[in-house]
JSON list of C-alpha atoms in Angstrom, two decimals:
[
{"chain": "A", "resi": 563, "resn": "MET", "atom": "CA", "xyz": [10.21, -4.32, 20.32]},
{"chain": "A", "resi": 564, "resn": "ARG", "atom": "CA", "xyz": [10.73, -2.63, 16.78]},
{"chain": "A", "resi": 565, "resn": "SER", "atom": "CA", "xyz": [7.69, -0.41, 15.80]},
{"chain": "A", "resi": 566, "resn": "GLU", "atom": "CA", "xyz": [5.83, -0.81, 12.38]},
{"chain": "A", "resi": 567, "resn": "PRO", "atom": "CA", "xyz": [7.34, 1.80, 9.84]},
{"chain": "A", "resi": 568, "resn": "VAL", "atom": "CA", "xyz": [5.13, 4.82, 9.27]},
{"chain": "A", "resi": 569, "resn": "LYS", "atom": "CA", "xyz": [3.55, 5.27, 5.72]},
{"chain": "A", "resi": 570, "resn": "PRO", "atom": "CA", "xyz": [4.65, 8.26, 3.80]},
{"chain": "A", "resi": 571, "resn": "ALA", "atom": "CA", "xyz": [2.25, 11.35, 4.06]},
{"chain": "A", "resi": 572, "resn": "ARG", "atom": "CA", "xyz": [1.95, 11.64, 0.31]},
{"chain": "A", "resi": 573, "resn": "ALA", "atom": "CA", "xyz": [0.36, 8.87, -1.73]},
{"chain": "A", "resi": 574, "resn": "ASP", "atom": "CA", "xyz": [1.97, 7.39, -4.87]},
{"chain": "A", "resi": 575, "resn": "PHE", "atom": "CA", "xyz": [-0.86, 7.95, -7.10]},
{"chain": "A", "resi": 576, "resn": "TYR", "atom": "CA", "xyz": [0.93, 6.40, -10.17]},
{"chain": "A", "resi": 577, "resn": "LEU", "atom": "CA", "xyz": [1.27, 3.22, -8.05]},
{"chain": "A", "resi": 578, "resn": "ASP", "atom": "CA", "xyz": [-2.33, 3.27, -6.89]},
{"chain": "A", "resi": 579, "resn": "LEU", "atom": "CA", "xyz": [-3.30, 3.24, -10.44]},
{"chain": "A", "resi": 580, "resn": "GLY", "atom": "CA", "xyz": [-0.81, 0.81, -11.71]},
{"chain": "A", "resi": 581, "resn": "LEU", "atom": "CA", "xyz": [1.00, 3.29, -14.01]},
{"chain": "A", "resi": 582, "resn": "SER", "atom": "CA", "xyz": [4.30, 4.82, -14.65]},
{"chain": "A", "resi": 583, "resn": "LYS", "atom": "CA", "xyz": [4.90, 8.70, -14.63]},
{"chain": "A", "resi": 584, "resn": "ASP", "atom": "CA", "xyz": [4.83, 8.70, -18.48]},
{"chain": "A", "resi": 585, "resn": "ALA", "atom": "CA", "xyz": [1.28, 7.52, -18.57]},
{"chain": "A", "resi": 586, "resn": "THR", "atom": "CA", "xyz": [-1.13, 9.41, -21.07]},
{"chain": "A", "resi": 587, "resn": "ARG", "atom": "CA", "xyz": [-4.32, 10.93, -19.97]},
{"chain": "A", "resi": 588, "resn": "THR", "atom": "CA", "xyz": [-6.08, 7.96, -21.73]},
{"chain": "A", "resi": 589, "resn": "ASP", "atom": "CA", "xyz": [-4.13, 5.45, -19.73]},
{"chain": "A", "resi": 590, "resn": "ILE", "atom": "CA", "xyz": [-4.91, 7.34, -16.50]},
{"chain": "A", "resi": 591, "resn": "ARG", "atom": "CA", "xyz": [-8.62, 7.42, -17.25]},
{"chain": "A", "resi": 592, "resn": "LYS", "atom": "CA", "xyz": [-8.76, 3.70, -18.42]},
{"chain": "A", "resi": 593, "resn": "SER", "atom": "CA", "xyz": [-6.87, 2.58, -15.42]},
{"chain": "A", "resi": 594, "resn": "PHE", "atom": "CA", "xyz": [-9.22, 4.61, -13.01]},
{"chain": "A", "resi": 595, "resn": "HIS", "atom": "CA", "xyz": [-12.40, 3.34, -14.73]},
{"chain": "A", "resi": 596, "resn": "ALA", "atom": "CA", "xyz": [-11.21, -0.31, -14.56]},
{"chain": "A", "resi": 597, "resn": "LEU", "atom": "CA", "xyz": [-10.14, -0.01, -10.93]},
{"chain": "A", "resi": 598, "resn": "ALA", "atom": "CA", "xyz": [-13.17, 1.86, -9.82]},
{"chain": "A", "resi": 599, "resn": "ARG", "atom": "CA", "xyz": [-15.24, -0.90, -11.37]},
{"chain": "A", "resi": 600, "resn": "LEU", "atom": "CA", "xyz": [-13.22, -3.48, -9.49]},
{"chain": "A", "resi": 601, "resn": "HIS", "atom": "CA", "xyz": [-13.28, -1.86, -6.09]},
{"chain": "A", "resi": 602, "resn": "HIS", "atom": "CA", "xyz": [-16.52, 0.10, -6.13]},
{"chain": "A", "resi": 603, "resn": "PRO", "atom": "CA", "xyz": [-18.16, -0.45, -2.71]},
{"chain": "A", "resi": 604, "resn": "ASP", "atom": "CA", "xyz": [-21.63, -1.12, -4.16]},
{"chain": "A", "resi": 605, "resn": "LYS", "atom": "CA", "xyz": [-20.17, -4.31, -5.91]},
{"chain": "A", "resi": 606, "resn": "LYS", "atom": "CA", "xyz": [-18.91, -5.89, -2.63]},
{"chain": "A", "resi": 607, "resn": "ALA", "atom": "CA", "xyz": [-20.41, -7.27, 0.59]},
{"chain": "A", "resi": 608, "resn": "PRO", "atom": "CA", "xyz": [-20.49, -4.82, 3.47]},
{"chain": "A", "resi": 609, "resn": "ALA", "atom": "CA", "xyz": [-17.71, -6.48, 5.19]},
{"chain": "A", "resi": 610, "resn": "GLN", "atom": "CA", "xyz": [-15.27, -5.89, 2.45]},
{"chain": "A", "resi": 611, "resn": "THR", "atom": "CA", "xyz": [-13.80, -2.53, 3.63]},
{"chain": "A", "resi": 612, "resn": "VAL", "atom": "CA", "xyz": [-10.53, -3.12, 2.16]},
{"chain": "A", "resi": 613, "resn": "ASP", "atom": "CA", "xyz": [-12.03, -2.49, -1.29]},
{"chain": "A", "resi": 614, "resn": "ALA", "atom": "CA", "xyz": [-13.88, 0.77, -0.09]},
{"chain": "A", "resi": 615, "resn": "VAL", "atom": "CA", "xyz": [-10.42, 2.01, 0.96]},
{"chain": "A", "resi": 616, "resn": "GLU", "atom": "CA", "xyz": [-8.73, 1.06, -2.28]},
{"chain": "A", "resi": 617, "resn": "PHE", "atom": "CA", "xyz": [-11.77, 2.69, -4.00]},
{"chain": "A", "resi": 618, "resn": "ARG", "atom": "CA", "xyz": [-11.09, 5.89, -2.28]},
{"chain": "A", "resi": 619, "resn": "GLN", "atom": "CA", "xyz": [-7.34, 5.68, -3.04]},
{"chain": "A", "resi": 620, "resn": "VAL", "atom": "CA", "xyz": [-8.22, 5.12, -6.79]},
{"chain": "A", "resi": 621, "resn": "CYS", "atom": "CA", "xyz": [-10.54, 8.23, -6.66]},
{"chain": "A", "resi": 622, "resn": "ALA", "atom": "CA", "xyz": [-8.02, 10.49, -5.03]},
{"chain": "A", "resi": 623, "resn": "ALA", "atom": "CA", "xyz": [-5.36, 9.35, -7.52]},
{"chain": "A", "resi": 624, "resn": "PHE", "atom": "CA", "xyz": [-7.61, 10.23, -10.31]},
{"chain": "A", "resi": 625, "resn": "GLU", "atom": "CA", "xyz": [-8.67, 13.46, -8.86]},
{"chain": "A", "resi": 626, "resn": "VAL", "atom": "CA", "xyz": [-5.08, 14.78, -9.10]},
{"chain": "A", "resi": 627, "resn": "LEU", "atom": "CA", "xyz": [-3.62, 12.78, -12.17]},
{"chain": "A", "resi": 628, "resn": "GLY", "atom": "CA", "xyz": [-6.77, 13.45, -14.16]},
{"chain": "A", "resi": 629, "resn": "ASP", "atom": "CA", "xyz": [-6.34, 17.33, -13.83]},
{"chain": "A", "resi": 630, "resn": "GLU", "atom": "CA", "xyz": [-3.46, 18.59, -15.84]},
{"chain": "A", "resi": 631, "resn": "GLN", "atom": "CA", "xyz": [-2.61, 21.44, -13.45]},
{"chain": "A", "resi": 632, "resn": "GLU", "atom": "CA", "xyz": [-2.90, 19.07, -10.39]},
{"chain": "A", "resi": 633, "resn": "LYS", "atom": "CA", "xyz": [-0.93, 16.47, -12.14]},
{"chain": "A", "resi": 634, "resn": "ALA", "atom": "CA", "xyz": [2.03, 19.02, -13.18]},
{"chain": "A", "resi": 635, "resn": "ASN", "atom": "CA", "xyz": [2.11, 19.98, -9.41]},
{"chain": "A", "resi": 636, "resn": "TYR", "atom": "CA", "xyz": [2.30, 16.39, -8.20]},
{"chain": "A", "resi": 637, "resn": "ASP", "atom": "CA", "xyz": [4.87, 15.49, -10.96]},
{"chain": "A", "resi": 638, "resn": "GLU", "atom": "CA", "xyz": [7.24, 18.14, -9.65]},
{"chain": "A", "resi": 639, "resn": "ASP", "atom": "CA", "xyz": [7.60, 16.26, -6.34]},
{"chain": "A", "resi": 640, "resn": "TYR", "atom": "CA", "xyz": [6.94, 12.79, -7.78]},
{"chain": "A", "resi": 641, "resn": "GLU", "atom": "CA", "xyz": [10.59, 11.46, -7.65]},
{"chain": "A", "resi": 642, "resn": "LYS", "atom": "CA", "xyz": [10.82, 12.25, -3.83]},
{"chain": "A", "resi": 643, "resn": "ILE", "atom": "CA", "xyz": [7.29, 10.75, -3.17]},
{"chain": "A", "resi": 644, "resn": "LYS", "atom": "CA", "xyz": [8.36, 7.60, -5.15]},
{"chain": "A", "resi": 645, "resn": "ALA", "atom": "CA", "xyz": [11.57, 7.40, -3.14]},
{"chain": "A", "resi": 646, "resn": "GLU", "atom": "CA", "xyz": [9.74, 7.84, 0.14]},
{"chain": "A", "resi": 647, "resn": "TRP", "atom": "CA", "xyz": [7.51, 4.91, -0.76]},
{"chain": "A", "resi": 648, "resn": "GLN", "atom": "CA", "xyz": [10.51, 2.57, -2.09]},
{"chain": "A", "resi": 649, "resn": "ASN", "atom": "CA", "xyz": [11.99, 3.48, 1.31]},
{"chain": "A", "resi": 650, "resn": "TYR", "atom": "CA", "xyz": [8.87, 2.64, 3.33]},
{"chain": "A", "resi": 651, "resn": "ARG", "atom": "CA", "xyz": [8.41, -0.62, 1.48]},
{"chain": "A", "resi": 652, "resn": "ARG", "atom": "CA", "xyz": [11.95, -1.63, 2.08]},
{"chain": "A", "resi": 653, "resn": "LYS", "atom": "CA", "xyz": [11.48, -0.91, 5.86]},
{"chain": "A", "resi": 654, "resn": "MET", "atom": "CA", "xyz": [8.22, -2.69, 5.88]},
{"chain": "A", "resi": 655, "resn": "ARG", "atom": "CA", "xyz": [9.70, -5.98, 4.49]},
{"chain": "A", "resi": 656, "resn": "ARG", "atom": "CA", "xyz": [12.67, -5.77, 7.12]},
{"chain": "A", "resi": 657, "resn": "TRP", "atom": "CA", "xyz": [9.99, -5.16, 9.75]},
{"chain": "A", "resi": 658, "resn": "GLU", "atom": "CA", "xyz": [7.87, -8.20, 8.51]},
{"chain": "A", "resi": 659, "resn": "ARG", "atom": "CA", "xyz": [10.84, -10.45, 8.57]},
{"chain": "A", "resi": 660, "resn": "TRP", "atom": "CA", "xyz": [11.81, -9.48, 12.18]},
{"chain": "A", "resi": 661, "resn": "ILE", "atom": "CA", "xyz": [8.15, -10.00, 13.26]},
{"chain": "A", "resi": 662, "resn": "GLU", "atom": "CA", "xyz": [8.26, -13.49, 11.53]},
{"chain": "A", "resi": 663, "resn": "ARG", "atom": "CA", "xyz": [11.81, -14.41, 13.34]},
{"chain": "A", "resi": 664, "resn": "GLU", "atom": "CA", "xyz": [10.14, -13.27, 16.54]},
{"chain": "A", "resi": 665, "resn": "ARG", "atom": "CA", "xyz": [7.08, -15.42, 16.11]},
{"chain": "A", "resi": 666, "resn": "ARG", "atom": "CA", "xyz": [9.19, -18.34, 15.30]},
{"chain": "A", "resi": 667, "resn": "HIS", "atom": "CA", "xyz": [11.66, -17.74, 18.42]},
{"chain": "A", "resi": 668, "resn": "LYS", "atom": "CA", "xyz": [8.53, -17.50, 20.71]},
{"chain": "A", "resi": 669, "resn": "GLU", "atom": "CA", "xyz": [7.13, -20.78, 19.20]},
{"chain": "A", "resi": 670, "resn": "ALA", "atom": "CA", "xyz": [10.37, -22.59, 19.73]},
{"chain": "A", "resi": 671, "resn": "GLU", "atom": "CA", "xyz": [10.41, -21.33, 23.32]},
{"chain": "A", "resi": 672, "resn": "ASP", "atom": "CA", "xyz": [6.99, -22.47, 23.78]},
{"chain": "A", "resi": 673, "resn": "VAL", "atom": "CA", "xyz": [7.67, -25.90, 22.52]},
{"chain": "A", "resi": 674, "resn": "ALA", "atom": "CA", "xyz": [10.79, -26.09, 24.85]},
{"chain": "A", "resi": 675, "resn": "GLU", "atom": "CA", "xyz": [8.88, -25.17, 27.82]},
{"chain": "A", "resi": 676, "resn": "LYS", "atom": "CA", "xyz": [6.17, -27.67, 26.96]},
{"chain": "A", "resi": 677, "resn": "LYS", "atom": "CA", "xyz": [8.64, -30.26, 26.65]},
{"chain": "A", "resi": 678, "resn": "ASP", "atom": "CA", "xyz": [10.48, -29.50, 30.03]},
{"chain": "A", "resi": 679, "resn": "ALA", "atom": "CA", "xyz": [7.14, -29.51, 31.78]},
{"chain": "A", "resi": 680, "resn": "GLU", "atom": "CA", "xyz": [6.29, -32.88, 30.54]},
{"chain": "A", "resi": 681, "resn": "GLU", "atom": "CA", "xyz": [9.51, -34.22, 31.79]}
]
């Protein structure tokens, strides 16, 4: 069985905030505030943990991109980070297609076995 692709170690903060690398400080701040309001855990039911994770991602992105020196350091490696995430997403799509093919294959085998058992 194939294993699920491993996420890159470093986050794509621009993607997390829905921005491009040439985003201004104002763009970064506006995106952060909009996404923080959307995903804030106090605005959601306790079972909605996905929003808590997304909220932490948005906060982490703003911590780096909202600070000029941190952003400059991050931007130095951004092309590599972006490429790592593009590669991960490509592998993930292939893996998901493989999982779906395996599911359909198993389903077809089960139908055939059931049909054979009925005969």
